[in-house]
Amino acid sequence: MAAVMRLVNRSTLSSVMGQHYAAFSSSAKLTAAGVNAGHTLPDKVKIVEVGPRDGLQNEKTIVPTEAKINLIDMLSESGLPVIEATSFVSPKWVPQMADQVEVMKGISRKPGVSYPVLTPNLKGFQAAVKAGAAEVAIFGAASELFSKKNINCSVDESLQRFDEVMKAAKEAGVPVRGYVSCVVGCPYEGKVAPEKVAHVAKRLYSMGCYEISLGDTIGVGTPGSITAMLEAVSKEVPVSALAVHCHDTYGQALANILVALQMGISVIDSSVAGLGGCPYAQGASGNVATEDVVYMLHGLGIQTGVDLSKLMDAGAFICRTLNRKTSSKVAQATCKL
Amino acid sequence: MFEITCPGASHAKVTADFSVFTILTSGISPFYPEFVKIVEVGPRDGLQNEKEIVPTGVKIQLIDMLSGTGLSVIEATSFVSSKWVPQMADHTDVLRGIQRAPHVRYPVLTPNLQGFQDAVAAGATEVAVFGSASETFSKKNINCSIDESMLRFEEVINTAKERQIPVRGYVSCALGCPHEGDIKPSTVAKVAKRLYEMGCYEISLADTIGVGTPGSMLKMLQGVKKEVPINALAVHCHDTYGQALPNILTALQMGVCVVDSAVAGLGGCPYAQGSSGNVSTEDVLYMLHGMGIETGVNLPKVIEAGYFICNALCRNTNSKVAQAKSRTL
């Protein structure tokens, strides 16, 4: 390794969001001949497509059920292994997801593809299973204020609710995915301590979630804060059970995903055409676009199983339906040529 | 604990914590430069691809606003023929009109000796020349082969040396060409080496059509750094496919510490069909500062300069940071 090394005296890693990445000694820097860049990347990455759920739930236009079903069917054809189909939250809170049962019953399930749905509580879980759900997801927050404002209870209370869901899911043999939102920043609290994220992630994992998706809900994370957060979480949850769910509000999503990959993460959430965000986080917009993620992964030689042009077709379809432009740069560039 | 003798700092023996090697071999916590120099190309690379001709007064005001942000290099204009790039027809007036901040340099593009002489007459104290890693692009962009362009640049560089004017070199299509497709890292390395050996103090490697990914960026830099020292390299990433920031991150991990960007993500290349959008300076700064990397640049002031030029152009900013900030204002 042709590395030129000078003094590096690693001091304490600051966990302050958005500020110092690593307080390395200012007297030197390390040039590591590309040993990190691309050296330990996974061969395969699983993309969890959240467009039909996280994407659409933040679109103001209510999308007809037929269009949702068509979108999911097109996404199924593109090779995506996981497509989050809908959410069994109360339609009072998320009107876009009011047709949850019709969507679940209407989609053509491709063999080998999972169609998880969000279930905030036992009632939602029961309704989901009745509608044919074979996998569910629950979501906690790393921020108390966000939890209260988003799902009307504290983090601990939400975890208790999820306990009920977990028990029922275990009995029914239904796998559960756990989300942690606000993993680097909260629109109400500001900075979020990595230890808090690790605590919530560990709880969900110990309760029985097979995978924990760490969400940068308002997109404020950078490779600095994302790394600090992942370092803390990976002490409590095996890296093979972690996923990242990056929002591109500040344009940082792909850079954040890259560092996550370098840390061994091999599950990435994204949303076709970069749809959506969170209606409860002011100013938040835009999941990272699946097309842009796939472009990067394929450029890195990482397999995803996804056919990019079919994916773009699905993106073009939903944008036409919503009468909006795609947020995917790859889709924009491809249309121009 | 172990000791390492640094070839570059022979006056001091240094020690490194064992954890450094553990981190290195595991690939976690890559090391980054402590300081990154941003080369602001908005007034040149940005504006030259905006269809609307921007009044000279607006260009001057933009540069003056940028001069107050902490940026240390602002590419002011281009002494190419106004026949080819009408936006830059007022190059002399711009260079004469700007208020030069003492700590800031204002390089200008000079494609040939004539352009160089005009630039110097107008007060230029630093220039830039641009070669291409693609023959087809070179022919279509500046009407000559790579070798022919190098001869032209040699004239410029030799004359610049006599006048002690530093010259920066660009290599376009470093990660792909709109006409030729993939470009070999060895070809990029060859052109970069030529420019460096002729006397360019820095070589900016440009992903002109933004097709690069961290994969191709890594390979290209591995090739180029065999021929040109890493601290003489810069990356100039376009965000056409949304890959600019991860590409820049990869470059930083390779030891590059000079990054080109354009305020508000203006511009592209008029000769590369479909290309649009330099990476925006605001988004680059947000990432670097978030990583604890210093730049000396004040992000809110850059955002302000971005809003100014976008208003003048009647267009939205391409910077996500600027968009997010305006939504939360």
XYZ file of C-alpha atoms in Angstrom:
666
model
C 0.000 0.000 0.000
C 1.593 3.198 -1.179
C 0.418 5.246 1.764
C 2.122 8.308 3.059
C 1.418 8.554 6.737
C 2.009 11.355 9.118
C 0.941 11.847 12.649
C -2.648 11.041 13.232
C -3.752 11.234 16.756
C -7.369 10.371 16.796
C -9.198 12.249 19.472
C -12.750 11.714 20.534
C -15.279 11.429 17.806
C -17.736 14.218 18.130
C -21.302 13.143 17.971
C -22.659 16.592 17.322
C -24.859 16.606 14.281
C -23.680 18.401 11.244
C -20.524 19.680 12.872
C -17.215 18.026 13.292
C -16.846 14.714 11.625
C -13.782 13.511 13.434
C -11.613 15.623 15.630
C -8.375 14.348 14.208
C -5.228 16.125 15.220
C -4.820 19.229 13.182
C -1.121 18.614 12.802
C -1.367 16.017 10.059
C -3.488 14.296 7.536
C -3.454 10.815 6.153
C -3.380 10.002 2.494
C -4.460 6.419 2.185
C -4.015 5.665 -1.506
C -7.620 4.806 -2.064
C -7.700 2.049 0.502
C -11.117 3.194 1.664
C -12.536 4.322 -1.605
C -14.241 1.219 -2.915
C -12.125 -1.267 -0.999
C -14.724 -2.970 1.184
C -17.954 -2.396 -0.687
C -20.603 -5.131 -0.739
C -20.989 -7.176 -3.949
C -24.745 -6.944 -3.753
C -27.108 -4.400 -2.352
C -30.772 -4.910 -1.602
C -32.872 -1.893 -2.552
C -35.997 -1.359 -0.514
C -38.323 0.654 -2.709
C -40.454 2.980 -0.573
C -41.970 5.124 -3.327
C -45.500 3.720 -3.131
C -45.556 4.346 0.623
C -43.070 6.962 1.871
C -43.113 8.600 -1.525
C -46.797 8.861 -2.172
C -47.794 9.621 1.412
C -46.182 13.013 1.049
C -47.638 13.875 -2.297
C -50.532 16.309 -1.983
C -52.436 14.902 -4.939
C -54.415 11.838 -3.905
C -53.370 9.146 -6.347
C -56.165 6.850 -7.588
C -55.940 3.263 -6.323
C -55.525 1.937 -9.855
C -52.494 4.123 -10.425
C -50.917 2.966 -7.162
C -51.458 -0.657 -8.165
C -50.029 -0.016 -11.623
C -46.997 1.686 -10.119
C -46.317 -1.240 -7.796
C -46.761 -3.728 -10.620
C -44.312 -1.805 -12.811
C -41.833 -1.679 -9.929
C -42.241 -5.426 -9.454
C -41.236 -5.893 -13.087
C -38.091 -3.798 -12.676
C -36.402 -6.387 -10.459
C -36.723 -4.662 -7.116
C -36.711 -7.286 -4.353
C -38.698 -5.285 -1.767
C -41.493 -2.813 -2.458
C -43.192 -1.122 0.453
C -46.733 -1.200 -0.777
C -48.837 0.867 1.591
C -49.443 1.840 5.181
C -52.072 0.698 7.647
C -52.126 3.953 9.527
C -55.402 5.724 10.109
C -56.621 7.493 6.961
C -57.416 10.427 9.243
C -53.674 11.041 9.555
C -52.538 9.923 6.114
C -55.412 10.205 3.630
C -53.199 9.051 0.762
C -53.082 5.594 2.304
C -56.829 5.255 2.854
C -57.087 2.649 0.066
C -54.576 0.390 1.790
C -56.742 -2.737 1.594
C -57.620 -2.308 -2.090
C -53.998 -1.749 -2.973
C -52.861 -4.877 -1.118
C -55.540 -6.951 -2.754
C -55.093 -5.402 -6.200
C -51.352 -5.781 -6.798
C -49.879 -8.685 -8.771
C -47.345 -10.155 -6.398
C -44.212 -11.271 -8.166
C -42.655 -14.420 -6.698
C -39.524 -13.592 -4.733
C -40.577 -9.985 -4.101
C -41.664 -8.797 -0.635
C -44.406 -6.224 -0.167
C -44.076 -4.979 3.418
C -46.624 -2.519 4.803
C -46.397 -0.091 7.686
C -48.356 -0.979 10.814
C -48.266 1.543 13.657
C -50.138 -0.592 16.153
C -51.909 -3.905 16.708
C -55.086 -2.775 15.015
C -53.162 -1.775 11.911
C -51.300 -5.078 12.000
C -54.497 -7.082 12.163
C -56.018 -5.132 9.305
C -52.835 -5.617 7.294
C -52.742 -9.378 7.779
C -56.401 -9.603 6.924
C -55.690 -7.750 3.701
C -52.984 -10.264 2.837
C -49.795 -8.656 4.157
C -46.927 -11.106 4.545
C -44.455 -8.628 6.041
C -44.882 -5.499 8.120
C -42.835 -2.558 9.334
C -42.935 -0.493 12.505
C -41.367 2.885 13.045
C -39.829 4.452 16.106
C -38.061 7.771 16.366
C -34.757 8.723 17.904
C -36.272 12.050 18.910
C -38.883 12.414 21.649
C -40.470 15.512 20.188
C -40.727 13.985 16.736
C -42.338 10.878 18.185
C -44.929 12.963 20.008
C -45.696 15.118 17.015
C -45.651 12.300 14.489
C -47.426 9.452 16.284
C -48.704 11.174 19.395
C -46.701 9.331 22.012
C -43.233 9.148 23.546
C -40.514 6.873 22.152
C -40.962 4.415 25.018
C -44.718 4.363 24.590
C -44.306 3.684 20.879
C -41.959 0.801 21.612
C -44.567 -0.658 23.958
C -47.173 -0.475 21.213
C -44.756 -2.230 18.926
C -44.263 -4.992 21.484
C -47.862 -5.973 20.877
C -47.330 -5.948 17.137
C -44.147 -7.999 17.498
C -45.858 -10.651 19.559
C -48.727 -10.948 17.131
C -46.342 -10.995 14.182
C -44.239 -13.752 15.750
C -47.292 -15.867 16.317
C -48.415 -15.312 12.756
C -44.914 -15.955 11.374
C -44.814 -12.480 9.804
C -41.363 -10.822 9.619
C -41.112 -7.263 10.945
C -38.808 -4.488 9.798
C -38.057 -1.635 12.179
C -37.528 2.014 11.213
C -35.807 4.636 13.292
C -36.516 8.152 12.115
C -34.524 11.340 12.786
C -31.268 9.434 13.101
C -29.054 12.478 12.625
C -31.374 15.417 13.038
C -34.895 16.314 14.064
C -36.920 19.251 12.798
C -37.945 20.026 16.391
C -35.024 18.955 18.546
C -32.148 19.668 16.194
C -29.162 17.405 16.775
C -29.807 13.805 17.707
C -27.244 11.897 19.722
C -25.951 8.716 18.033
C -26.323 6.901 21.349
C -30.042 7.585 21.355
C -30.347 6.163 17.849
C -28.353 3.118 18.931
C -30.642 2.660 21.928
C -33.818 2.683 19.845
C -32.303 0.508 17.122
C -31.162 -2.021 19.716
C -34.613 -2.104 21.288
C -36.299 -2.776 17.970
C -33.756 -5.435 17.056
C -34.026 -7.158 20.433
C -37.795 -7.113 20.122
C -37.438 -9.174 16.969
C -37.183 -6.863 13.960
C -35.060 -8.618 11.363
C -33.737 -5.376 9.932
C -33.494 -1.800 11.186
C -33.734 1.032 8.699
C -32.063 4.219 9.902
C -33.840 7.239 8.478
C -32.345 10.673 7.943
C -35.852 12.020 7.897
C -35.047 15.641 7.100
C -31.940 14.976 5.043
C -29.555 17.037 7.182
C -26.973 14.284 7.520
C -23.557 14.411 5.908
C -20.871 11.728 5.612
C -19.628 13.099 8.944
C -22.773 12.701 11.013
C -23.883 9.544 9.211
C -20.592 7.825 9.986
C -20.739 8.815 13.663
C -24.300 7.534 13.903
C -23.525 4.245 12.148
C -20.515 3.653 14.333
C -22.693 3.957 17.430
C -25.522 1.819 16.071
C -23.299 -0.931 14.700
C -22.004 -1.510 18.237
C -25.524 -2.562 19.215
C -26.974 -4.090 16.045
C -25.047 -6.252 13.528
C -24.270 -4.260 10.410
C -25.877 -6.979 8.268
C -29.201 -6.108 9.904
C -28.930 -2.387 9.185
C -30.280 -0.309 6.320
C -30.074 3.408 5.547
C -33.013 5.534 4.476
C -31.598 8.840 3.288
C -33.503 11.930 2.275
C -31.946 14.207 -0.269
C -33.220 17.506 1.080
C -29.691 18.948 1.246
C -28.335 16.944 -1.673
C -26.321 14.678 0.648
C -28.101 11.365 0.170
C -25.792 9.626 -2.289
C -22.654 10.707 -0.429
C -24.241 9.407 2.785
C -25.177 6.141 1.122
C -21.610 5.751 -0.119
C -20.146 6.015 3.378
C -22.795 3.628 4.645
C -21.738 1.106 2.000
C -18.119 1.590 3.017
C -19.135 0.732 6.559
C -20.668 -2.534 5.429
C -24.312 -1.570 5.016
C -25.885 -3.435 2.124
C -29.536 -2.427 2.278
C -30.608 0.919 0.906
C -34.060 2.481 0.972
C -35.001 4.764 -1.880
C -38.021 6.031 -3.728
C -38.692 5.910 -7.445
C -38.424 9.377 -8.986
C -37.401 10.680 -5.570
C -41.013 10.962 -4.476
C -42.120 12.137 -1.091
C -40.889 12.946 2.356
C -42.613 13.276 5.676
C -45.700 15.389 6.154
C -44.810 15.898 9.807
C -41.321 17.224 9.297
C -41.537 20.793 8.074
C -39.408 21.532 5.092
C -38.574 17.890 4.514
C -38.961 16.708 0.982
C -37.567 14.072 -1.264
C -36.446 10.617 -0.572
C -33.353 9.845 -2.572
C -34.324 8.703 -6.050
C -34.002 4.972 -6.682
C -32.786 5.647 -10.213
C -29.862 7.719 -8.937
C -28.975 5.136 -6.302
C -29.058 2.301 -8.849
C -26.912 4.339 -11.255
C -24.296 4.809 -8.553
C -24.372 1.183 -7.394
C -24.093 -0.204 -10.902
C -21.257 2.235 -11.610
C -19.507 0.740 -8.572
C -19.985 -2.762 -9.959
C -22.468 -3.611 -7.210
C -25.362 -5.853 -8.187
C -28.911 -4.866 -7.394
C -30.996 -7.048 -9.697
C -32.745 -3.910 -10.881
C -33.314 -3.010 -14.544
C -32.722 0.736 -14.592
C -34.718 1.459 -17.722
C -37.789 -0.391 -16.424
C -37.407 1.493 -13.188
C -37.339 4.766 -15.082
C -40.510 3.734 -16.893
C -42.219 3.334 -13.522
C -40.900 6.727 -12.456
C -42.113 8.373 -15.638
C -45.532 6.805 -15.130
C -46.031 8.037 -11.583
C -44.765 11.515 -12.437
C -47.245 11.743 -15.305
C -49.998 10.626 -12.938
C -48.980 13.197 -10.345
C -48.386 15.824 -13.001
C -44.976 16.590 -11.577
C -41.380 16.420 -12.684
C -39.160 13.626 -11.523
C -36.661 14.389 -8.780
C -34.264 11.844 -10.235
C -31.276 13.406 -11.990
C -30.664 10.201 -13.924
C -34.208 10.289 -15.256
C -33.852 13.973 -16.153
C -30.541 13.394 -17.937
C -31.818 10.415 -19.833
C -34.860 12.231 -21.121
C -32.683 15.054 -22.439
C -30.560 12.814 -24.626
C 2.083 1.683 19.386
C 4.549 1.862 16.550
C 6.665 4.417 14.828
C 6.619 5.512 11.250
C 9.210 7.685 9.619
C 7.608 10.063 7.197
C 9.416 10.610 3.934
C 7.785 13.981 3.642
C 8.622 15.154 7.132
C 12.034 13.761 7.839
C 12.663 16.197 10.619
C 10.205 14.400 12.840
C 9.551 10.834 13.748
C 5.890 10.233 14.213
C 3.915 7.726 16.103
C 0.523 6.408 15.274
C -1.994 4.677 17.411
C -2.559 1.052 16.504
C -6.221 1.852 16.053
C -5.313 3.821 12.942
C -4.265 0.658 11.155
C -7.264 -1.195 12.424
C -9.465 1.511 11.000
C -7.530 1.563 7.739
C -7.682 -2.143 7.097
C -11.342 -2.363 8.017
C -12.171 0.472 5.639
C -14.108 2.337 8.276
C -13.591 6.039 9.032
C -11.645 7.123 6.029
C -9.292 10.032 6.507
C -9.942 13.251 4.754
C -8.024 16.446 4.093
C -8.367 19.009 6.876
C -8.761 21.801 4.380
C -10.266 21.834 0.924
C -9.778 24.675 -1.517
C -12.910 25.465 -3.487
C -12.420 26.821 -6.984
C -15.587 28.742 -7.810
C -16.376 28.449 -11.514
C -19.905 29.883 -11.515
C -19.070 33.169 -13.248
C -17.289 31.294 -16.054
C -18.297 27.635 -16.443
C -21.682 28.418 -14.937
C -22.675 31.450 -16.906
C -21.198 30.308 -20.191
C -23.913 27.703 -20.414
C -26.790 29.930 -19.485
C -28.781 30.856 -22.557
C -29.616 34.326 -21.319
C -26.844 36.795 -21.832
C -26.146 38.231 -18.405
C -25.378 41.964 -18.333
C -21.799 42.875 -17.498
C -22.910 44.744 -14.388
C -24.618 41.617 -13.043
C -21.544 39.473 -13.695
C -19.382 41.979 -11.859
C -21.785 42.105 -8.951
C -21.887 38.318 -8.747
C -18.098 38.110 -8.641
C -17.925 40.886 -6.049
C -20.458 39.077 -3.859
C -18.471 35.848 -4.213
C -15.286 37.726 -3.302
C -16.842 38.505 0.057
C -17.670 34.884 0.944
C -14.184 33.631 1.763
C -13.644 31.868 -1.556
C -9.986 32.093 -2.496
C -10.293 31.345 -6.223
C -13.033 32.678 -8.498
C -12.813 31.941 -12.193
C -13.891 35.283 -13.530
C -14.322 34.938 -17.277
C -12.999 33.392 -20.448
C -10.909 34.893 -23.228
C -12.333 32.599 -25.877
C -13.685 34.056 -29.073
C -17.064 35.679 -28.498
C -18.141 33.987 -31.721
C -18.053 30.654 -29.876
C -19.130 31.770 -26.410
C -21.165 34.983 -26.664
C -21.753 35.022 -22.907
C -18.083 35.776 -22.391
C -17.856 38.597 -24.941
C -17.489 41.165 -22.153
C -14.426 39.451 -20.679
C -12.287 42.594 -20.631
C -14.992 44.750 -19.032
C -15.647 42.104 -16.391
C -12.010 41.707 -15.470
C -11.531 45.439 -15.284
C -14.801 46.032 -13.456
C -14.498 43.613 -10.546
C -13.227 44.686 -7.172
C -10.374 42.327 -6.485
C -10.305 41.195 -2.877
C -6.716 40.921 -1.620
C -6.875 37.244 -0.671
C -8.669 36.108 -3.826
C -7.341 34.989 -7.204
C -9.294 35.491 -10.419
C -8.090 33.048 -13.093
C -9.457 33.331 -16.609
C -9.619 30.806 -19.411
C -7.227 31.361 -22.296
C -7.463 28.883 -25.181
C -4.491 30.222 -27.126
C -1.788 32.862 -27.220
C -4.110 35.562 -28.543
C -6.518 34.972 -25.698
C -3.653 34.978 -23.229
C -2.344 38.299 -24.469
C -5.814 39.849 -24.316
C -6.236 38.489 -20.810
C -2.969 39.961 -19.593
C -3.761 43.296 -21.247
C -7.034 43.263 -19.338
C -5.221 42.657 -16.057
C -5.321 38.877 -15.634
C -2.826 37.513 -13.107
C -3.678 33.846 -13.528
C -4.940 31.833 -16.479
C -6.279 28.392 -17.279
C -5.992 26.144 -20.328
C -8.252 23.222 -21.118
C -7.329 20.018 -22.813
C -9.526 17.022 -23.349
C -9.079 13.328 -22.752
C -11.235 12.667 -25.808
C -10.075 13.342 -29.372
C -13.591 13.725 -30.670
C -14.545 16.144 -27.939
C -11.394 18.162 -28.529
C -12.177 18.444 -32.237
C -15.798 19.363 -31.655
C -15.127 21.700 -28.734
C -12.013 23.594 -29.779
C -11.610 22.482 -33.375
C -8.316 20.648 -33.093
C -6.816 17.365 -31.941
C -5.484 16.849 -28.404
C -1.887 17.068 -29.644
C -2.575 20.265 -31.563
C -4.230 21.767 -28.490
C -1.192 20.875 -26.386
C 1.021 22.792 -28.792
C -1.209 25.833 -28.425
C -1.121 25.510 -24.663
C 2.635 25.172 -24.682
C 2.827 28.617 -26.283
C 0.523 30.006 -23.640
C 2.347 28.324 -20.779
C 5.807 29.380 -21.972
C 4.673 32.965 -22.384
C 2.949 32.814 -19.000
C 6.160 31.526 -17.413
C 8.066 34.516 -18.776
C 5.528 36.809 -17.169
C 5.316 34.701 -14.010
C 1.650 34.085 -14.473
C 0.505 30.765 -12.999
C -1.432 28.443 -15.290
C -4.046 25.909 -14.284
C -4.794 22.996 -16.597
C -8.140 21.319 -17.180
C -8.755 17.874 -18.600
C -12.322 17.543 -19.791
C -14.217 14.276 -20.361
C -12.126 12.645 -17.645
C -14.889 10.167 -16.818
C -16.716 9.942 -20.123
C -17.295 11.689 -23.423
C -20.630 12.466 -25.063
C -19.200 11.231 -28.374
C -16.726 8.495 -27.463
C -18.342 7.071 -24.346
C -15.913 5.586 -21.792
C -12.488 7.159 -21.500
C -9.503 5.155 -20.298
C -7.851 6.370 -17.089
C -4.492 6.010 -18.831
C -5.578 8.502 -21.489
C -6.630 10.997 -18.844
C -3.328 10.412 -17.064
C -1.382 11.064 -20.254
C -3.059 14.406 -20.899
C -2.821 15.432 -17.251
C 0.864 14.564 -17.198
C 1.511 16.558 -20.332
C -0.141 19.646 -18.911
C 1.642 19.240 -15.588
C 5.042 18.777 -17.178
C 4.501 21.778 -19.434
C 4.128 23.838 -16.268
C 0.517 23.888 -15.063
C 0.574 24.146 -11.260
C -2.719 22.300 -10.875
C -4.734 19.955 -13.063
C -8.499 19.954 -12.758
C -10.036 16.650 -13.862
C -13.483 17.332 -15.208
C -16.414 14.965 -15.462
C -17.835 17.150 -18.195
C -21.086 15.257 -18.738
C -21.480 14.032 -15.173
C -21.581 10.331 -16.040
C -18.928 9.350 -13.523
C -19.606 7.359 -10.385
C -17.375 6.653 -7.401
C -16.310 3.528 -9.287
C -14.989 5.327 -12.356
C -13.700 8.270 -10.282
C -11.590 5.906 -8.196
C -10.083 4.190 -11.249
C -9.394 7.447 -13.012
C -7.649 8.983 -10.008
C -5.628 5.821 -9.437
C -4.408 6.184 -13.012
C -3.718 9.900 -12.900
C -1.928 9.979 -9.553
C 0.740 7.707 -10.994
C 1.683 10.599 -13.245
C 0.763 13.760 -11.343
C 1.174 14.319 -7.576
C -2.171 14.118 -5.794
C -1.797 17.558 -4.254
C -1.660 19.058 -7.756
C -5.006 17.526 -8.684
C -8.512 18.937 -8.495
C -11.874 17.456 -9.402
C -14.519 19.288 -11.405
C -17.701 17.251 -11.156
C -20.942 17.799 -12.988
C -24.112 16.676 -11.299
C -26.001 15.622 -14.408
C -26.685 12.143 -12.979
C -26.722 13.242 -9.351
C -23.288 11.664 -8.731
C -21.194 14.741 -8.034
C -21.076 14.645 -4.244
C -20.250 10.924 -3.899
C -17.637 11.437 -6.652
C -16.129 14.330 -4.736
C -16.194 12.257 -1.551
C -14.284 9.516 -3.355
C -11.737 12.049 -4.577
C -11.276 13.348 -1.037
C -10.718 9.788 0.160
C -8.002 9.502 -2.470
C -6.307 12.628 -1.113
C -7.578 15.263 -3.539
C -8.098 18.555 -1.711
C -9.184 20.954 -4.426
C -12.778 20.922 -5.614
C -14.363 22.966 -8.396
C -17.992 23.973 -8.052
C -20.431 26.630 -9.224
C -22.667 28.788 -7.093
C -26.304 27.696 -7.437
C -25.158 24.820 -9.642
C -25.091 27.021 -12.717
C -24.047 25.871 -16.114
C -22.535 22.963 -17.959
C -20.895 22.709 -21.330
C -22.510 24.038 -24.475
C -20.600 21.498 -26.552
C -21.696 18.418 -24.665
C -25.275 17.672 -25.515
C -27.501 16.903 -22.591
C -25.006 17.985 -19.990
C -26.163 20.420 -17.401
C -25.184 21.596 -13.985
C -21.928 21.934 -12.310
C -22.207 20.691 -8.767
C -23.405 23.554 -6.617
C -20.922 25.214 -4.309
C -23.513 25.405 -1.554
C -24.083 21.641 -1.533
C -20.340 20.938 -1.586
C -19.761 23.314 1.329
C -22.582 21.744 3.323
C -20.982 18.334 2.913
C -17.436 19.476 3.680
C -18.409 21.494 6.732
C -20.547 18.619 7.962
C -17.423 16.478 7.820
C -15.392 18.990 9.806
C -13.347 19.917 6.739
C -12.450 23.583 6.594
C -12.872 25.674 3.489
C -12.710 29.251 4.752
C -15.991 29.905 2.969
C -19.135 31.352 4.519
C -22.054 29.240 3.310
C -24.881 31.734 3.970
C -23.034 34.362 1.923
C -22.641 31.926 -0.975
C -26.341 31.135 -0.762
C -27.024 34.867 -0.989
C -24.842 35.207 -4.085
C -26.701 32.228 -5.539
C -30.101 33.819 -4.962
C -28.820 37.005 -6.576
C -27.700 35.354 -9.806
C -30.781 33.148 -10.007
C -33.007 36.191 -9.678
C -31.026 37.899 -12.406
C -31.383 34.814 -14.620
C -35.035 34.304 -13.670
C -34.350 30.698 -12.817
C -34.438 28.439 -9.785
C -31.272 27.461 -8.024
C -29.932 23.946 -8.603
C -28.566 23.859 -5.079
C -30.563 21.605 -2.767
C -29.136 23.380 0.245
C -30.322 26.738 -1.088
C -33.737 25.248 -1.868
C -34.041 23.732 1.606
C -32.977 26.964 3.281
C -35.439 29.048 1.321
C -38.245 26.690 2.336
C -37.418 27.008 5.997
C -36.855 30.765 5.994
